mmCIF file of C-alpha atoms in Angstrom:
data_model
loop_
_atom_site.group_PDB
_atom_site.id
_atom_site.type_symbol
_atom_site.label_atom_id
_atom_site.label_comp_id
_atom_site.label_asym_id
_atom_site.label_seq_id
_atom_site.Cartn_x
_atom_site.Cartn_y
_atom_site.Cartn_z
ATOM 1 C CA MET A 1 -12.119 48.932 9.467
ATOM 2 C CA GLY A 2 -10.095 45.705 9.511
ATOM 3 C CA ILE A 3 -9.930 42.775 7.141
ATOM 4 C CA GLU A 4 -12.491 39.992 7.293
ATOM 5 C CA CYS A 5 -10.947 36.584 7.995
ATOM 6 C CA PRO A 6 -11.335 34.285 4.938
ATOM 7 C CA GLU A 7 -11.660 31.249 7.230
ATOM 8 C CA CYS A 8 -14.197 32.302 9.874
ATOM 9 C CA GLY A 9 -15.428 35.714 8.694
ATOM 10 C CA VAL A 10 -14.377 37.526 11.881
ATOM 11 C CA ASP A 11 -12.948 41.053 11.707
ATOM 12 C CA LYS A 12 -9.860 41.068 13.955
ATOM 13 C CA GLY A 13 -8.684 44.573 13.115
ATOM 14 C CA ARG A 14 -4.967 45.068 13.708
ATOM 15 C CA ASN A 15 -4.675 41.508 15.043
ATOM 16 C CA PHE A 16 -5.829 40.010 11.743
ATOM 17 C CA TYR A 17 -2.546 38.361 10.715
ATOM 18 C CA SER A 18 -1.871 37.103 14.251
ATOM 19 C CA HIS A 19 -5.367 35.611 14.152
ATOM 20 C CA LEU A 20 -4.514 33.732 10.938
ATOM 21 C CA PHE A 21 -1.302 32.399 12.459
ATOM 22 C CA TYR A 22 -2.620 31.359 15.878
ATOM 23 C CA ASP A 23 -6.188 30.297 15.126
ATOM 24 C CA HIS A 24 -5.932 28.923 11.578
ATOM 25 C CA ALA A 25 -2.327 27.607 11.456
ATOM 26 C CA TYR A 26 -1.257 29.911 8.611
ATOM 27 C CA THR A 27 2.486 29.780 7.950
ATOM 28 C CA LYS A 28 4.623 32.833 7.298
ATOM 29 C CA ASP A 29 4.504 32.080 3.567
ATOM 30 C CA ASP A 30 0.717 31.715 3.701
ATOM 31 C CA ILE A 31 0.373 35.156 5.285
ATOM 32 C CA GLU A 32 2.732 36.710 2.738
ATOM 33 C CA ARG A 33 0.663 35.207 -0.077
ATOM 34 C CA PHE A 34 -2.480 36.663 1.474
ATOM 35 C CA LYS A 35 -0.846 40.099 1.704
ATOM 36 C CA SER A 36 0.173 39.849 -1.948
ATOM 37 C CA ARG A 37 -3.412 39.086 -2.904
ATOM 38 C CA LYS A 38 -4.627 42.165 -1.021
ATOM 39 C CA ARG A 39 -2.036 44.314 -2.795
ATOM 40 C CA GLN A 40 -3.177 42.861 -6.111
ATOM 41 C CA ASP A 41 -6.800 43.703 -5.317
ATOM 42 C CA ARG A 42 -5.869 47.289 -4.505
ATOM 43 C CA ILE A 43 -3.957 47.605 -7.775
ATOM 44 C CA LEU A 44 -6.770 46.130 -9.864
ATOM 45 C CA ALA A 45 -9.291 48.399 -8.134
ATOM 46 C CA LYS A 46 -7.564 51.335 -9.821
ATOM 47 C CA CYS A 47 -8.076 49.707 -13.218
ATOM 48 C CA VAL A 48 -11.869 49.291 -13.188
ATOM 49 C CA ASN A 49 -13.697 51.311 -15.840
ATOM 50 C CA SER A 50 -17.371 50.242 -16.072
ATOM 51 C CA ASP A 51 -17.360 46.665 -17.491
ATOM 52 C CA ILE A 52 -13.814 46.879 -18.871
ATOM 53 C CA LEU A 53 -10.601 46.393 -16.907
ATOM 54 C CA THR A 54 -8.098 49.072 -17.842
ATOM 55 C CA CYS A 55 -4.436 49.187 -16.894
ATOM 56 C CA TYR A 56 -3.949 52.242 -14.703
ATOM 57 C CA LEU A 57 -0.382 52.657 -16.003
ATOM 58 C CA CYS A 58 -0.862 52.469 -19.789
ATOM 59 C CA SER A 59 -4.681 52.472 -20.233
ATOM 60 C CA LEU A 60 -4.629 49.175 -22.153
ATOM 61 C CA PRO A 61 -8.088 47.516 -21.845
ATOM 62 C CA PHE A 62 -8.624 43.889 -20.774
ATOM 63 C CA ALA A 63 -11.719 41.730 -20.603
ATOM 64 C CA ARG A 64 -10.350 39.286 -18.021
ATOM 65 C CA ARG A 65 -8.858 39.860 -14.580
ATOM 66 C CA ASP A 66 -6.061 37.283 -14.958
ATOM 67 C CA SER A 67 -4.999 38.797 -18.296
ATOM 68 C CA LEU A 68 -4.620 42.188 -16.645
ATOM 69 C CA SER A 69 -2.623 40.648 -13.795
ATOM 70 C CA LYS A 70 -0.205 39.023 -16.247
ATOM 71 C CA HIS A 71 0.112 42.284 -18.137
ATOM 72 C CA LEU A 72 1.007 44.203 -14.960
ATOM 73 C CA LEU A 73 3.699 41.675 -14.069
ATOM 74 C CA ARG A 74 5.105 41.451 -17.593
ATOM 75 C CA LYS A 75 5.055 45.097 -18.649
ATOM 76 C CA HIS A 76 5.049 47.039 -15.378
ATOM 77 C CA LYS A 77 6.951 44.825 -12.973
ATOM 78 C CA GLU A 78 9.130 47.648 -11.706
ATOM 79 C CA ALA A 79 6.154 49.955 -11.227
ATOM 80 C CA VAL A 80 4.298 47.318 -9.254
ATOM 81 C CA SER A 81 6.715 47.074 -6.341
ATOM 82 C CA ASN A 82 5.632 43.664 -5.039
ATOM 83 C CA ASP A 83 5.420 40.638 -7.268
ATOM 84 C CA VAL A 84 2.100 38.826 -7.068
ATOM 85 C CA ARG A 85 2.532 35.344 -5.627
ATOM 86 C CA LYS A 86 -0.170 32.755 -5.912
ATOM 87 C CA GLY A 87 -1.287 30.234 -3.331
ATOM 88 C CA LEU A 88 -0.759 26.469 -3.243
ATOM 89 C CA LYS A 89 -1.892 24.692 -6.411
ATOM 90 C CA CYS A 90 -3.216 21.155 -6.528
ATOM 91 C CA PRO A 91 -0.730 19.062 -8.592
ATOM 92 C CA LEU A 92 -3.624 17.192 -10.236
ATOM 93 C CA CYS A 93 -6.129 19.868 -11.247
ATOM 94 C CA ALA A 94 -4.345 23.178 -10.477
ATOM 95 C CA LYS A 95 -7.060 24.295 -8.031
ATOM 96 C CA GLU A 96 -5.607 27.004 -5.836
ATOM 97 C CA VAL A 97 -5.838 27.028 -2.037
ATOM 98 C CA GLN A 98 -4.173 29.180 0.591
ATOM 99 C CA ILE A 99 -2.941 26.694 3.210
ATOM 100 C CA HIS A 100 -1.709 23.100 3.272
ATOM 101 C CA ARG A 101 -4.656 21.880 5.319
ATOM 102 C CA LYS A 102 -7.039 23.037 2.588
ATOM 103 C CA LEU A 103 -4.919 21.264 -0.041
ATOM 104 C CA VAL A 104 -5.202 17.965 1.846
ATOM 105 C CA GLU A 105 -8.969 18.405 2.239
ATOM 106 C CA HIS A 106 -9.359 19.181 -1.477
ATOM 107 C CA VAL A 107 -7.297 16.188 -2.662
ATOM 108 C CA ASN A 108 -9.096 13.832 -0.283
ATOM 109 C CA LEU A 109 -12.489 15.062 -1.490
ATOM 110 C CA VAL A 110 -11.808 15.218 -5.241
ATOM 111 C CA HIS A 111 -8.875 12.958 -6.117
ATOM 112 C CA SER A 112 -8.773 10.172 -3.502
ATOM 113 C CA SER A 113 -9.155 6.511 -4.506
ATOM 114 C CA PHE A 114 -11.001 5.629 -1.292
ATOM 115 C CA ALA A 115 -12.511 7.366 1.730
ATOM 116 C CA ASP A 116 -10.060 9.220 3.999
ATOM 117 C CA GLU A 117 -7.077 8.385 1.813
ATOM 118 C CA TYR A 118 -5.589 11.796 2.612
ATOM 119 C CA THR A 119 -6.032 12.797 6.250
ATOM 120 C CA ILE A 120 -4.365 15.113 8.747
ATOM 121 C CA GLU A 121 -3.272 13.275 11.880
ATOM 122 C CA ASN A 122 -2.369 14.615 15.326
ATOM 123 C CA ILE A 123 0.135 13.251 17.808
ATOM 124 C CA ILE A 124 1.850 14.592 20.971
ATOM 125 C CA PHE A 125 5.304 13.687 22.316
ATOM 126 C CA ASN A 126 6.600 14.474 25.802
ATOM 127 C CA ASP A 127 10.279 14.623 24.858
ATOM 128 C CA ARG A 128 12.448 15.386 21.833
ATOM 129 C CA LYS A 129 13.925 11.892 21.600
ATOM 130 C CA SER A 130 10.507 10.287 21.118
ATOM 131 C CA PHE A 131 9.607 12.857 18.480
ATOM 132 C CA GLU A 132 12.839 12.361 16.515
ATOM 133 C CA GLU A 133 12.487 8.573 16.658
ATOM 134 C CA TRP A 134 8.894 8.809 15.403
ATOM 135 C CA ARG A 135 9.896 11.197 12.624
ATOM 136 C CA TYR A 136 12.724 8.921 11.429
ATOM 137 C CA ASP A 137 10.494 5.841 11.553
ATOM 138 C CA THR A 138 7.688 7.613 9.662
ATOM 139 C CA GLU A 139 10.043 8.803 6.925
ATOM 140 C CA GLU A 140 11.462 5.294 6.528
ATOM 141 C CA ARG A 141 8.091 3.567 6.650
ATOM 142 C CA TYR A 142 6.111 5.791 4.289
ATOM 143 C CA GLY A 143 8.815 7.062 1.944
ATOM 144 C CA VAL A 144 8.333 10.703 2.931
ATOM 145 C CA LYS A 145 11.147 13.194 3.504
ATOM 146 C CA TRP A 146 10.117 16.392 5.255
ATOM 147 C CA VAL A 147 12.177 19.547 4.833
ATOM 148 C CA ILE A 148 11.711 22.632 6.977
ATOM 149 C CA VAL A 149 10.341 25.732 5.246
ATOM 150 C CA SER A 150 9.644 28.155 8.092
ATOM 151 C CA VAL A 151 10.309 28.675 11.798
ATOM 152 C CA LYS A 152 8.660 31.221 14.062
ATOM 153 C CA SER A 153 9.572 31.711 17.723
ATOM 154 C CA PHE A 154 7.364 33.126 20.469
ATOM 155 C CA SER A 155 7.775 33.604 24.195
ATOM 156 C CA ASN A 156 6.292 30.225 25.099
ATOM 157 C CA ARG A 157 6.600 28.125 21.944
ATOM 158 C CA LYS A 158 8.248 27.595 18.582
ATOM 159 C CA VAL A 159 6.327 26.700 15.419
ATOM 160 C CA LYS A 160 8.030 24.813 12.580
ATOM 161 C CA HIS A 161 6.523 23.980 9.206
ATOM 162 C CA PHE A 162 7.778 21.154 6.974
ATOM 163 C CA ARG A 163 6.833 20.090 3.447
ATOM 164 C CA CYS A 164 7.575 17.144 1.160
ATOM 165 C CA SER A 165 11.105 17.312 -0.262
ATOM 166 C CA SER A 166 9.777 16.478 -3.750
ATOM 167 C CA ALA A 167 7.787 19.723 -3.910
ATOM 168 C CA LEU A 168 9.202 22.857 -5.469
ATOM 169 C CA PRO A 169 9.776 25.789 -3.108
ATOM 170 C CA THR A 170 9.108 28.348 -5.874
ATOM 171 C CA PRO A 171 7.856 28.164 -9.494
ATOM 172 C CA LYS A 172 11.274 29.363 -10.727
ATOM 173 C CA TYR A 173 13.229 26.670 -8.873
ATOM 174 C CA LEU A 174 13.818 24.418 -11.892
ATOM 175 C CA ALA A 175 15.319 27.294 -13.858
ATOM 176 C CA LYS A 176 17.994 27.633 -11.186
ATOM 177 C CA GLN A 177 18.439 23.916 -10.468
ATOM 178 C CA SER A 178 18.242 22.112 -13.816
ATOM 179 C CA ARG A 179 19.263 18.776 -12.262
ATOM 180 C CA SER A 180 16.792 18.951 -9.402
ATOM 181 C CA LYS A 181 14.722 15.841 -8.650
ATOM 182 C CA LYS A 182 11.817 17.925 -7.380
ATOM 183 C CA ILE A 183 8.852 17.113 -9.579
ATOM 184 C CA VAL A 184 5.708 18.869 -8.306
ATOM 185 C CA THR A 185 4.891 22.386 -7.192
ATOM 186 C CA CYS A 186 2.896 21.163 -4.184
ATOM 187 C CA CYS A 187 2.432 17.869 -2.350
ATOM 188 C CA THR A 188 -0.074 16.932 0.334
ATOM 189 C CA ALA A 189 2.633 15.534 2.628
ATOM 190 C CA PHE A 190 3.428 18.138 5.288
ATOM 191 C CA MET A 191 4.139 18.453 9.002
ATOM 192 C CA GLU A 192 3.567 21.246 11.523
ATOM 193 C CA VAL A 193 5.403 21.022 14.851
ATOM 194 C CA ILE A 194 4.628 23.221 17.869
ATOM 195 C CA GLU A 195 7.313 23.021 20.562
ATOM 196 C CA ARG A 196 6.358 23.982 24.115
ATOM 197 C CA GLY A 197 9.327 23.156 26.307
ATOM 198 C CA ASN A 198 9.723 19.379 26.079
ATOM 199 C CA VAL A 199 6.257 18.850 24.591
ATOM 200 C CA PHE A 200 5.926 18.446 20.817
ATOM 201 C CA GLU A 201 2.493 18.784 19.191
ATOM 202 C CA VAL A 202 2.516 17.446 15.632
ATOM 203 C CA LYS A 203 -0.030 17.777 12.831
ATOM 204 C CA TYR A 204 0.911 15.939 9.665
ATOM 205 C CA CYS A 205 -0.187 14.225 6.463
ATOM 206 C CA LYS A 206 2.041 11.362 5.315
ATOM 207 C CA ARG A 207 0.359 10.690 1.973
ATOM 208 C CA HIS A 208 1.872 12.039 -1.240
ATOM 209 C CA CYS A 209 -0.036 13.477 -4.183
ATOM 210 C CA GLY A 210 1.114 14.040 -7.770
ATOM 211 C CA HIS A 211 4.216 11.866 -7.581
ATOM 212 C CA GLY A 212 5.227 8.389 -6.474
ATOM 213 C CA THR A 213 7.162 7.636 -3.308
ATOM 214 C CA VAL A 214 10.827 6.693 -3.116
ATOM 215 C CA VAL A 215 10.899 3.232 -1.621
ATOM 216 C CA ASN A 216 13.646 2.742 0.926
ATOM 217 C CA VAL A 217 14.869 -0.849 0.687
ATOM 218 C CA LYS A 218 16.311 -0.748 4.202
ATOM 219 C CA MET A 219 13.623 -2.194 6.433
ATOM 220 C CA LYS A 220 13.549 -3.642 9.919
ATOM 221 C CA ALA A 221 13.587 -7.398 10.235
ATOM 222 C CA ASP A 222 10.412 -7.463 12.295
ATOM 223 C CA ASN A 223 8.623 -5.676 9.442
ATOM 224 C CA GLU A 224 9.875 -8.145 6.832
ATOM 225 C CA ILE A 225 8.811 -11.249 8.745
ATOM 226 C CA GLU A 226 5.261 -11.794 9.919
ATOM 227 C CA GLN A 227 3.620 -14.432 12.069
ATOM 228 C CA VAL A 228 1.507 -17.075 10.323
ATOM 229 C CA THR A 229 -1.116 -18.933 12.351
ATOM 230 C CA PRO A 230 -0.927 -22.721 11.655
ATOM 231 C CA HIS A 231 -4.563 -23.274 10.566
ATOM 232 C CA SER A 232 -6.275 -24.210 7.349
ATOM 233 C CA VAL A 233 -6.708 -21.451 4.809
ATOM 234 C CA GLY A 234 -10.337 -22.470 4.374
ATOM 235 C CA GLU A 235 -11.020 -21.925 8.086
ATOM 236 C CA ASN A 236 -9.507 -18.435 8.142
ATOM 237 C CA PRO A 237 -8.795 -16.920 4.689
ATOM 238 C CA ASP A 238 -7.468 -13.677 6.190
ATOM 239 C CA MET A 239 -4.975 -15.271 8.561
ATOM 240 C CA VAL A 240 -1.988 -14.656 6.271
ATOM 241 C CA ARG A 241 -1.221 -10.935 6.292
ATOM 242 C CA SER A 242 1.090 -9.446 3.676
ATOM 243 C CA ASN A 243 3.821 -7.044 4.592
ATOM 244 C CA LYS A 244 2.054 -3.845 5.690
ATOM 245 C CA ASP A 245 4.755 -1.463 4.550
ATOM 246 C CA LEU A 246 4.952 -2.870 1.034
ATOM 247 C CA LEU A 247 1.184 -2.811 0.666
ATOM 248 C CA GLN A 248 1.111 0.774 1.903
ATOM 249 C CA ARG A 249 3.639 1.787 -0.736
ATOM 250 C CA PHE A 250 1.722 -0.194 -3.347
ATOM 251 C CA ASP A 251 -1.450 1.741 -2.481
ATOM 252 C CA GLU A 252 0.430 5.026 -2.818
ATOM 253 C CA GLU A 253 1.712 4.064 -6.260
ATOM 254 C CA VAL A 254 -1.807 3.053 -7.321
ATOM 255 C CA ALA A 255 -3.085 6.460 -6.178
ATOM 256 C CA ALA A 256 -0.404 8.188 -8.246
ATOM 257 C CA LEU A 257 -1.271 5.980 -11.246
ATOM 258 C CA ARG A 258 -4.944 6.823 -10.841
ATOM 259 C CA SER A 259 -4.179 10.532 -10.907
ATOM 260 C CA LYS A 260 -2.218 10.168 -14.143
ATOM 261 C CA LEU A 261 -4.980 8.077 -15.737
ATOM 262 C CA LEU A 262 -7.576 10.695 -14.883
ATOM 263 C CA LEU A 263 -5.458 13.328 -16.578
ATOM 264 C CA LEU A 264 -4.773 11.264 -19.721
ATOM 265 C CA SER A 265 -7.967 9.247 -20.101
ATOM 266 C CA GLU A 266 -11.390 10.372 -21.300
ATOM 267 C CA SER A 267 -13.077 7.625 -19.270
ATOM 268 C CA PRO A 268 -15.341 8.718 -16.395
ATOM 269 C CA LYS A 269 -13.705 8.885 -12.974
ATOM 270 C CA GLN A 270 -15.957 6.111 -11.632
ATOM 271 C CA ARG A 271 -14.796 3.713 -14.353
ATOM 272 C CA VAL A 272 -11.139 4.463 -13.651
ATOM 273 C CA ASN A 273 -11.762 3.820 -9.950
ATOM 274 C CA GLU A 274 -13.418 0.473 -10.709
ATOM 275 C CA HIS A 275 -10.500 -0.701 -12.851
ATOM 276 C CA LEU A 276 -7.947 0.283 -10.217
ATOM 277 C CA SER A 277 -9.968 -1.315 -7.414
ATOM 278 C CA ALA A 278 -10.020 -4.571 -9.361
ATOM 279 C CA LEU A 279 -6.261 -4.323 -9.902
ATOM 280 C CA VAL A 280 -5.619 -3.766 -6.200
ATOM 281 C CA GLY A 281 -7.802 -6.731 -5.280
ATOM 282 C CA ILE A 282 -6.016 -9.044 -7.714
ATOM 283 C CA MET A 283 -2.569 -8.019 -6.477
ATOM 284 C CA LYS A 284 -3.443 -8.404 -2.799
ATOM 285 C CA ASP A 285 -5.133 -11.781 -3.356
ATOM 286 C CA ALA A 286 -2.060 -12.974 -5.261
ATOM 287 C CA ASP A 287 0.176 -11.788 -2.418
ATOM 288 C CA ARG A 288 -1.854 -13.693 0.179
ATOM 289 C CA ALA A 289 -2.065 -16.798 -2.002
ATOM 290 C CA THR A 290 1.708 -16.876 -2.503
ATOM 291 C CA ALA A 291 2.339 -16.470 1.215
ATOM 292 C CA THR A 292 -0.118 -19.221 2.132
ATOM 293 C CA PHE A 293 1.151 -21.651 -0.494
ATOM 294 C CA CYS A 294 4.787 -21.255 0.552
ATOM 295 C CA ALA A 295 4.123 -21.292 4.288
ATOM 296 C CA PHE A 296 2.047 -24.482 4.344
ATOM 297 C CA HIS A 297 3.068 -26.531 1.308
ATOM 298 C CA LEU A 298 6.615 -25.591 0.319
ATOM 299 C CA VAL A 299 8.563 -25.561 3.600
ATOM 300 C CA PRO A 300 12.230 -26.201 2.676
ATOM 301 C CA ASN A 301 15.089 -26.961 5.046
ATOM 302 C CA GLY A 302 16.047 -23.932 7.056
ATOM 303 C CA PHE A 303 12.663 -22.233 6.603
ATOM 304 C CA THR A 304 11.360 -21.401 10.062
ATOM 305 C CA GLU A 305 8.008 -23.080 10.628
ATOM 306 C CA GLY A 306 5.174 -20.699 11.321
ATOM 307 C CA ARG A 307 7.005 -17.666 9.907
ATOM 308 C CA TYR A 308 6.674 -15.988 6.540
ATOM 309 C CA ASN A 309 9.392 -14.046 4.754
ATOM 310 C CA ARG A 310 8.828 -12.550 1.301
ATOM 311 C CA ALA A 311 12.291 -13.442 -0.023
ATOM 312 C CA ASP A 312 12.010 -17.001 1.335
ATOM 313 C CA SER A 313 8.617 -17.468 -0.297
ATOM 314 C CA GLN A 314 9.901 -16.340 -3.693
ATOM 315 C CA GLN A 315 12.909 -18.672 -3.447
ATOM 316 C CA CYS A 316 10.551 -21.415 -2.378
ATOM 317 C CA VAL A 317 8.441 -21.018 -5.526
ATOM 318 C CA LYS A 318 11.557 -21.160 -7.721
ATOM 319 C CA GLU A 319 12.709 -24.399 -6.075
ATOM 320 C CA GLN A 320 9.285 -25.953 -6.530
ATOM 321 C CA LYS A 321 9.303 -25.066 -10.247
ATOM 322 C CA VAL A 322 12.688 -26.756 -10.652
ATOM 323 C CA LYS A 323 11.352 -29.885 -8.942
ATOM 324 C CA VAL A 324 8.344 -29.984 -11.278
ATOM 325 C CA GLU A 325 10.541 -29.550 -14.361
ATOM 326 C CA ASN A 326 12.926 -32.318 -13.249
ATOM 327 C CA THR A 327 9.998 -34.635 -12.546
ATOM 328 C CA SER A 328 8.460 -34.024 -15.962
ATOM 329 C CA VAL A 329 11.768 -34.779 -17.672
#
């Protein structure tokens, strides 16, 4: 009798763990965690005595399963040959899941600020150069740094798993690295790469959870400057578009702020969402208003007509304030 798959309920017999890896994208660490859980179940099965859980090594009774598990690890660690490792924990509510995909689905369902805030995307590249260029651009654009955590090679492909560099590899990591900048046990940002010759299949989530993003100030010029259509604002209020990258990072910071507010505040989740939505709307409207005002009314010498640059617009506002002050004097 084999083990029933926790994902699809199929009994794969001796091919159970290969089934998890191939069909459900389990990583090596995911499979090891599953094996640890099975070992824990076998150990606890020896401790059952009617309605009371009893340690099979010292006969100490326990009313709760987790209390017995902690006791076995604390008092009988050497007797229990394999340490019990838990799955991935949500950094916001500590809900435990087994694989990264489930973590993303949970955070998107329970903790997201808007629909499909956390999603898993798929993309295919036909050569390594295109993949590396995309990876570098994605890390720069979204403030994510992926680090490799496992590699598994097969006859016709290689599977690599990456996670966010701000996530802890193990719960005991901080004890060993007291100056580490890693701040959460798990993060939704991850990437899975399947290499088949020169073809790269990528599944990834670029959104962070539980911590803010590190904004890289180095940006491409064509991302800093955006085209402005020379028409009246009244005719087309959405014609002035703010810098997409900065707004993306702003949204990520708002999501992180929302998570902290939910943890610290007693207000209902819906009320927190309403306040943050209003804040986002005010900030974006102010961004568009500043861009429009500077592009059409405060065009100084050297400012390229029909183009909008954030730094130029800010300098433009300062110069206009000086003019107003001098006029009033």
